Short mmCIF file of C-alpha atoms and ligand atoms in Angstrom, two decimals:
data_model
loop_
_atom_site.label_atom_id
_atom_site.label_comp_id
_atom_site.label_asym_id
_atom_site.label_seq_id
_atom_site.Cartn_x
_atom_site.Cartn_y
_atom_site.Cartn_z
CA MET E 1 195.21 141.64 301.10
CA THR E 2 194.56 137.94 300.50
CA LEU E 3 192.42 136.70 297.69
CA ASP E 4 189.90 133.99 298.36
CA HIS E 5 190.43 131.30 295.75
CA ALA E 6 187.90 128.87 297.25
CA PRO E 7 185.70 127.45 294.50
CA ALA E 8 182.15 128.72 294.40
CA PRO E 9 179.82 126.35 296.28
CA THR E 10 178.00 123.90 294.05
CA ARG E 11 174.46 124.98 293.21
CA THR E 12 172.10 122.05 293.64
CA ALA E 13 168.58 121.16 292.62
CA VAL E 14 166.53 118.28 294.00
CA ILE E 15 163.91 116.98 291.57
CA GLY E 16 161.29 114.73 293.14
CA LEU E 17 160.15 115.34 296.69
CA GLY E 18 158.73 112.07 297.90
CA PRO E 19 159.92 110.96 301.35
CA MET E 20 163.43 110.28 300.04
CA GLY E 21 163.84 113.39 297.86
CA THR E 22 162.59 115.53 300.73
CA ALA E 23 165.15 113.93 303.05
CA LEU E 24 167.92 114.60 300.50
CA ALA E 25 166.91 118.27 300.23
CA ARG E 26 166.78 118.55 304.03
CA ALA E 27 170.28 117.06 304.27
CA LEU E 28 171.59 119.79 301.96
CA LEU E 29 169.81 122.44 304.03
CA ALA E 30 171.19 120.98 307.26
CA ALA E 31 174.72 120.95 305.84
CA GLY E 32 174.47 124.70 305.33
CA THR E 33 175.49 124.65 301.69
CA THR E 34 173.86 126.93 299.12
CA PRO E 35 170.13 126.26 299.60
CA PRO E 36 168.93 123.74 297.02
CA THR E 37 166.34 124.55 294.42
CA VAL E 38 163.48 122.08 294.74
CA TRP E 39 160.90 120.93 292.22
CA ASN E 40 158.12 118.36 292.40
CA ARG E 41 155.30 117.42 290.04
CA THR E 42 152.83 118.00 292.86
CA ARG E 43 153.86 121.48 293.83
CA SER E 44 152.44 121.40 297.36
CA ARG E 45 155.31 119.10 298.34
CA THR E 46 157.74 122.03 297.99
CA GLU E 47 155.98 124.11 300.64
CA ALA E 48 157.45 122.64 303.82
CA LEU E 49 160.96 122.75 302.32
CA ALA E 50 160.49 126.35 301.20
CA GLY E 51 159.69 127.18 304.82
CA GLU E 52 163.02 125.62 305.79
CA GLY E 53 165.06 127.65 303.31
CA ALA E 54 164.92 125.70 300.04
CA VAL E 55 164.12 127.57 296.85
CA PRO E 56 161.01 126.26 295.06
CA ALA E 57 161.16 126.46 291.26
CA THR E 58 158.07 127.32 289.28
CA ASP E 59 158.89 124.80 286.57
CA LEU E 60 161.34 122.04 285.81
CA ALA E 61 163.41 124.05 283.34
CA GLU E 62 163.92 126.79 285.93
CA ALA E 63 165.02 124.21 288.50
CA LEU E 64 167.52 122.68 286.09
CA SER E 65 168.98 125.99 284.97
CA SER E 66 169.59 127.01 288.58
CA ALA E 67 171.92 124.12 289.37
CA ASP E 68 175.34 122.64 288.61
CA LEU E 69 174.38 119.37 290.27
CA VAL E 70 170.86 118.07 289.66
CA ILE E 71 169.75 115.31 292.01
CA THR E 72 166.71 113.38 290.80
CA CYS E 73 164.85 111.12 293.19
CA LEU E 74 161.73 109.99 291.37
CA ARG E 75 159.76 106.76 291.59
CA ASP E 76 161.80 104.88 288.97
CA HIS E 77 164.10 105.32 285.98
CA GLU E 78 161.35 105.25 283.37
CA THR E 79 159.67 108.16 285.15
CA THR E 80 163.02 109.94 285.41
CA ARG E 81 163.83 109.61 281.71
CA ALA E 82 160.30 110.63 280.72
CA LEU E 83 160.45 113.72 282.93
CA LEU E 84 163.91 114.79 281.77
CA ALA E 85 162.80 114.31 278.16
CA THR E 86 160.19 117.04 278.65
CA VAL E 87 162.92 119.68 278.57
CA PRO E 88 165.31 120.24 275.65
CA PRO E 89 168.61 118.34 276.21
CA GLU E 90 170.42 121.70 276.13
CA ALA E 91 168.79 122.51 279.47
CA LEU E 92 170.65 119.56 280.98
CA ARG E 93 174.03 120.01 279.32
CA GLY E 94 176.87 121.46 281.35
CA ARG E 95 175.47 120.02 284.58
CA THR E 96 175.78 116.68 286.31
CA VAL E 97 172.52 114.80 286.74
CA VAL E 98 172.53 112.30 289.59
CA VAL E 99 169.79 109.69 289.23
CA LEU E 100 168.92 108.12 292.58
CA ALA E 101 165.76 106.16 291.78
CA SER E 102 165.98 102.45 292.53
CA ALA E 103 166.45 100.30 289.44
CA THR E 104 167.61 97.05 287.94
CA PRO E 105 171.14 97.22 286.51
CA ASP E 106 169.70 97.13 282.97
CA GLU E 107 167.41 100.07 283.70
CA ALA E 108 170.35 102.06 285.05
CA ARG E 109 172.37 101.25 281.91
CA THR E 110 169.40 102.30 279.77
CA THR E 111 169.30 105.65 281.56
CA HIS E 112 173.06 106.07 281.11
CA ALA E 113 172.82 105.27 277.39
CA TRP E 114 169.86 107.62 276.97
CA ALA E 115 171.67 110.44 278.74
CA THR E 116 174.91 109.89 276.83
CA ALA E 117 173.04 109.90 273.51
CA HIS E 118 171.62 113.32 274.45
CA GLY E 119 174.95 114.75 275.62
CA ILE E 120 173.85 114.72 279.26
CA THR E 121 176.40 113.98 282.00
CA VAL E 122 174.86 111.46 284.35
CA LEU E 123 175.86 109.62 287.50
CA LEU E 124 173.86 106.57 288.53
CA GLY E 125 173.28 106.12 292.24
CA ALA E 126 171.56 103.68 294.57
CA ILE E 127 170.47 104.66 298.04
CA MET E 128 171.20 101.97 300.63
CA ALA E 129 169.68 103.83 303.57
CA PRO E 130 166.25 104.52 305.05
CA VAL E 131 164.92 108.08 305.13
CA PRO E 132 165.90 108.84 308.77
CA LEU E 133 169.57 108.05 308.09
CA ILE E 134 169.93 110.41 305.09
CA GLY E 135 172.45 113.15 305.84
CA THR E 136 174.24 111.10 308.52
CA ALA E 137 177.65 109.43 308.59
CA GLU E 138 175.94 106.00 308.57
CA ALA E 139 173.93 106.58 305.38
CA GLN E 140 175.27 104.78 302.32
CA ILE E 141 174.80 105.75 298.68
CA LEU E 142 176.55 103.78 295.95
CA TYR E 143 177.51 105.44 292.66
CA ALA E 144 178.44 103.95 289.31
CA GLY E 145 179.80 105.58 286.20
CA ASP E 146 182.58 108.11 285.75
CA PRO E 147 184.63 108.13 288.99
CA GLY E 148 185.72 111.68 288.22
CA LEU E 149 182.14 112.87 288.73
CA VAL E 150 182.01 111.40 292.23
CA GLU E 151 185.30 113.08 293.12
CA GLN E 152 184.21 116.38 291.55
CA HIS E 153 181.02 116.42 293.64
CA ARG E 154 182.15 114.46 296.69
CA ASP E 155 181.70 117.40 299.06
CA VAL E 156 177.99 117.67 298.21
CA LEU E 157 177.42 113.91 297.86
CA GLU E 158 178.81 113.38 301.36
CA MET E 159 176.23 115.81 302.70
CA LEU E 160 173.63 113.28 301.56
CA ALA E 161 175.42 110.19 302.86
CA GLY E 162 178.63 109.87 304.84
CA ARG E 163 179.29 106.58 303.09
CA THR E 164 179.56 107.83 299.52
CA GLU E 165 181.06 104.98 297.50
CA HIS E 166 182.01 104.71 293.85
CA VAL E 167 181.59 101.03 292.92
CA GLY E 168 182.74 100.95 289.31
CA GLU E 169 182.47 102.48 285.88
CA ASN E 170 179.79 100.11 284.62
CA PRO E 171 176.70 102.33 285.03
CA GLY E 172 174.57 99.40 286.18
CA HIS E 173 176.76 98.38 289.08
CA ALA E 174 175.37 100.64 291.83
CA SER E 175 171.90 99.24 291.11
CA LEU E 176 173.29 95.71 290.81
CA LEU E 177 174.96 95.86 294.22
CA ASP E 178 171.94 97.60 295.75
CA THR E 179 169.66 94.82 294.49
CA ALA E 180 172.06 92.12 295.62
CA MET E 181 172.45 93.66 299.09
CA LEU E 182 168.68 93.98 299.42
CA GLU E 183 168.30 90.30 298.54
CA VAL E 184 170.52 89.36 301.46
CA TYR E 185 168.53 91.70 303.70
CA PHE E 186 165.10 90.48 302.59
CA ALA E 187 166.11 86.83 302.82
CA GLY E 188 167.31 87.44 306.38
CA MET E 189 164.17 89.33 307.39
CA THR E 190 161.89 86.71 305.87
CA ALA E 191 163.79 83.81 307.45
CA PHE E 192 163.47 85.57 310.80
CA LEU E 193 159.70 85.95 310.36
CA HIS E 194 159.35 82.31 309.31
CA ALA E 195 161.35 81.07 312.27
CA ALA E 196 159.56 83.43 314.67
CA ALA E 197 156.20 82.03 313.48
CA MET E 198 157.41 78.47 314.16
CA VAL E 199 158.58 79.22 317.70
CA ALA E 200 155.47 81.33 318.42
CA HIS E 201 153.36 78.23 317.75
CA GLU E 202 155.04 76.69 320.79
CA GLY E 203 154.62 79.77 322.98
CA ILE E 204 158.00 81.45 322.54
CA ASP E 205 157.47 85.10 321.67
CA ALA E 206 159.34 86.83 318.87
CA ARG E 207 161.37 89.06 321.19
CA THR E 208 162.68 86.09 323.10
CA PHE E 209 163.55 84.35 319.85
CA ALA E 210 165.22 87.51 318.50
CA VAL E 211 167.97 87.12 321.11
CA HIS E 212 168.75 83.65 319.73
CA ALA E 213 168.42 84.83 316.13
CA ARG E 214 170.98 87.54 316.82
CA SER E 215 173.52 85.00 318.03
CA VAL E 216 173.19 83.18 314.70
CA LEU E 217 173.45 86.44 312.78
CA GLU E 218 176.77 87.10 314.50
CA LEU E 219 178.14 84.04 312.69
CA LEU E 220 177.18 85.37 309.29
CA PRO E 221 180.04 87.79 308.55
CA VAL E 222 182.67 85.04 308.86
CA THR E 223 180.39 82.60 307.03
CA VAL E 224 179.86 85.02 304.14
CA ASP E 225 183.61 85.61 303.82
CA GLY E 226 184.19 81.85 303.64
CA LEU E 227 181.44 81.35 301.05
CA ALA E 228 182.84 84.23 298.99
CA ALA E 229 186.32 82.69 299.01
CA ASP E 230 184.89 79.35 297.84
CA VAL E 231 182.74 80.93 295.12
CA ASP E 232 185.64 82.97 293.74
CA ALA E 233 188.02 80.01 293.85
CA GLY E 234 185.44 77.57 292.49
CA THR E 235 186.40 75.08 295.22
CA HIS E 236 184.02 73.62 297.80
CA PRO E 237 186.21 71.52 300.07
CA GLY E 238 183.68 70.13 302.58
CA HIS E 239 186.27 69.91 305.38
CA GLU E 240 184.03 71.45 308.01
CA ASP E 241 180.50 71.02 306.68
CA THR E 242 178.90 69.09 303.87
CA VAL E 243 175.73 69.58 301.86
CA THR E 244 174.56 66.13 303.04
CA MET E 245 174.91 67.21 306.67
CA GLU E 246 173.12 70.53 306.02
CA LEU E 247 170.34 68.63 304.22
CA ALA E 248 169.46 66.91 307.51
CA ALA E 249 169.01 70.32 309.18
CA LEU E 250 166.84 71.45 306.29
CA GLU E 251 164.65 68.34 306.65
CA HIS E 252 164.13 69.37 310.30
CA MET E 253 163.15 72.89 309.21
CA VAL E 254 160.57 71.61 306.73
CA ALA E 255 159.14 69.09 309.23
CA THR E 256 158.95 71.68 312.03
CA SER E 257 157.39 74.19 309.67
CA GLU E 258 154.68 71.68 308.77
CA SER E 259 154.06 70.60 312.38
CA THR E 260 153.70 74.21 313.53
CA GLY E 261 151.36 75.19 310.68
CA VAL E 262 153.79 77.65 309.07
CA ASP E 263 154.14 77.85 305.26
CA PRO E 264 157.16 75.60 304.50
CA ALA E 265 158.00 77.24 301.14
CA LEU E 266 161.20 78.88 302.39
CA PRO E 267 162.87 75.80 303.94
CA GLU E 268 161.51 73.68 301.06
CA LEU E 269 163.34 75.90 298.59
CA MET E 270 166.60 75.49 300.48
CA ARG E 271 166.02 71.73 300.76
CA ARG E 272 165.44 71.49 297.01
CA LEU E 273 168.74 73.23 296.34
CA ALA E 274 170.60 70.93 298.74
CA ARG E 275 168.96 67.77 297.36
CA SER E 276 169.86 68.84 293.86
CA ALA E 277 173.54 69.18 294.81
CA VAL E 278 173.49 65.79 296.57
CA ASP E 279 171.73 64.10 293.63
CA ALA E 280 174.39 65.53 291.31
CA GLY E 281 177.07 63.81 293.37
CA HIS E 282 178.20 66.79 295.47
CA GLY E 283 176.89 65.76 298.90
CA GLY E 284 180.43 65.73 300.29
CA ASP E 285 181.11 69.31 299.22
CA SER E 286 180.62 72.35 301.45
CA TRP E 287 177.42 74.42 301.35
CA SER E 288 179.01 76.89 298.92
CA ARG E 289 178.52 74.23 296.19
CA VAL E 290 174.84 75.26 296.11
CA VAL E 291 175.94 78.26 294.03
CA ASP E 292 176.42 75.87 291.12
CA VAL E 293 172.82 74.64 291.48
CA LEU E 294 171.63 78.25 291.49
CA ARG E 295 173.70 78.94 288.37
CA GLY E 296 172.26 75.88 286.64
CA ARG E 297 175.71 74.29 286.32
CA ILE E 298 174.81 71.16 288.26
CA GLY E 299 171.54 69.47 289.12
CA SER E 300 168.32 71.42 288.86
CA PRO E 301 166.87 73.88 291.41
CA ALA E 302 163.43 72.47 290.59
CA SER E 303 164.28 68.82 291.37
N1 LIG U 401 161.86 105.93 300.83
C1 LIG U 401 162.90 105.13 301.06
O1 LIG U 401 163.12 104.66 302.20
C2 LIG U 401 163.86 104.78 299.95
C3 LIG U 401 165.07 104.08 300.26
C4 LIG U 401 165.95 103.79 299.23
C5 LIG U 401 165.65 104.14 297.93
N2 LIG U 401 164.46 104.80 297.66
C6 LIG U 401 164.15 105.13 296.26
O2 LIG U 401 164.03 106.54 296.10
C7 LIG U 401 163.09 106.82 295.04
C8 LIG U 401 162.05 107.80 295.58
O3 LIG U 401 161.38 107.17 296.64
P1 LIG U 401 160.38 107.93 297.62
O4 LIG U 401 160.29 107.09 298.84
O5 LIG U 401 160.77 109.35 297.77
O6 LIG U 401 158.94 107.91 296.94
P2 LIG U 401 158.32 107.33 295.59
O7 LIG U 401 156.88 107.17 295.86
O8 LIG U 401 159.04 106.11 295.13
O9 LIG U 401 158.56 108.52 294.54
C9 LIG U 401 157.84 109.65 294.69
C10 LIG U 401 158.32 110.75 293.77
O10 LIG U 401 158.21 110.37 292.39
C11 LIG U 401 157.44 111.40 291.74
N3 LIG U 401 156.76 110.88 290.58
C12 LIG U 401 156.11 109.70 290.44
N4 LIG U 401 155.62 109.59 289.20
C13 LIG U 401 155.94 110.73 288.54
C14 LIG U 401 155.72 111.20 287.23
N5 LIG U 401 155.07 110.46 286.33
N6 LIG U 401 156.22 112.40 286.89
C15 LIG U 401 156.89 113.14 287.79
N7 LIG U 401 157.13 112.77 289.05
C16 LIG U 401 156.67 111.56 289.42
C17 LIG U 401 156.47 111.85 292.83
O11 LIG U 401 155.87 113.07 292.48
P3 LIG U 401 154.43 113.46 293.10
O12 LIG U 401 154.68 113.95 294.50
O13 LIG U 401 153.90 114.49 292.20
O14 LIG U 401 153.59 112.19 293.10
C18 LIG U 401 157.46 111.97 293.98
O15 LIG U 401 158.27 113.11 293.85
C19 LIG U 401 162.48 105.47 294.62
O16 LIG U 401 163.11 104.97 293.47
C20 LIG U 401 162.79 104.57 295.82
O17 LIG U 401 162.89 103.20 295.46
C21 LIG U 401 163.57 105.13 298.63
#
């Protein structure tokens, strides 16, 4: 006779069943692990999941007591802390609470400090994936805090997102990287919309322009690596491009924006940064020098 020494499957609870929390609960159900307990302030949101096999809890304390791993996905961290504070801290001890609400790094650190002060084991996460990708290999969730917690629960966490990444012990760093990645994404989306509006004025539709925009986007990975090397080294050699040269392109963007009736605020911002670097005597440096304007080390972003 052989004895089965496999560890008992982790019991999970998902607290907060908006679109994202519901997707997280569905990912656990789809993975075939122990069905998650689910709880939501508005109870009707548990009904569809209950029909799919999840276990609705009648109250928050019951949901918490049913689980080793508690996954919270509420609107924000303030809401999360306020909700968790409605139960005695003892109800949360002995479990790992994963907080997946979006936050600033400071908010995430506040939640970590609050939890630690109450003897609650917490892991701070940031979801870098839209709802339809949750539970797939492509979905990415970043975690910050005790790396041992990620390893302890990796099997379950990977049911939520194939790309489960621990990014550091500082509890704010998942939220920091999430926010920083979103900035790159939003800047790219907004620049595309601005440029599409300019070309549309001259009769080129957005889909036609998208093909050209994609060819520029293909340059970005190498460009970003080069910028990163310059920023880390603090050197901005200007061998291949200079801020002065880029300033001419930015003047064209502002002028074309104005002539096509499109709000020039975005290219004007970039032009201000470039002019500031040039005025501070760095026109011969490469574009990466703009980081020093942004940091307030040279020139002034407002000039
Ligand atoms: N949806 C996405 O694509 C996506 C992507 C990445 C990250 N996120 C993050 O995931 C988190 C959840 O997002 P979501 O899209 O699911 O919807 P959401 O609208 O941001 O959050 C809805 C959830 O928060 C609960 N809630 C709000 N205020 C509450 C309170 N005072 N007490 C108790 N529960 C409260 C809601 O309960 P009720 O149902 O009772 O209102 C619901 O469960 C957010 O931080 C969001 O930024 C979402």
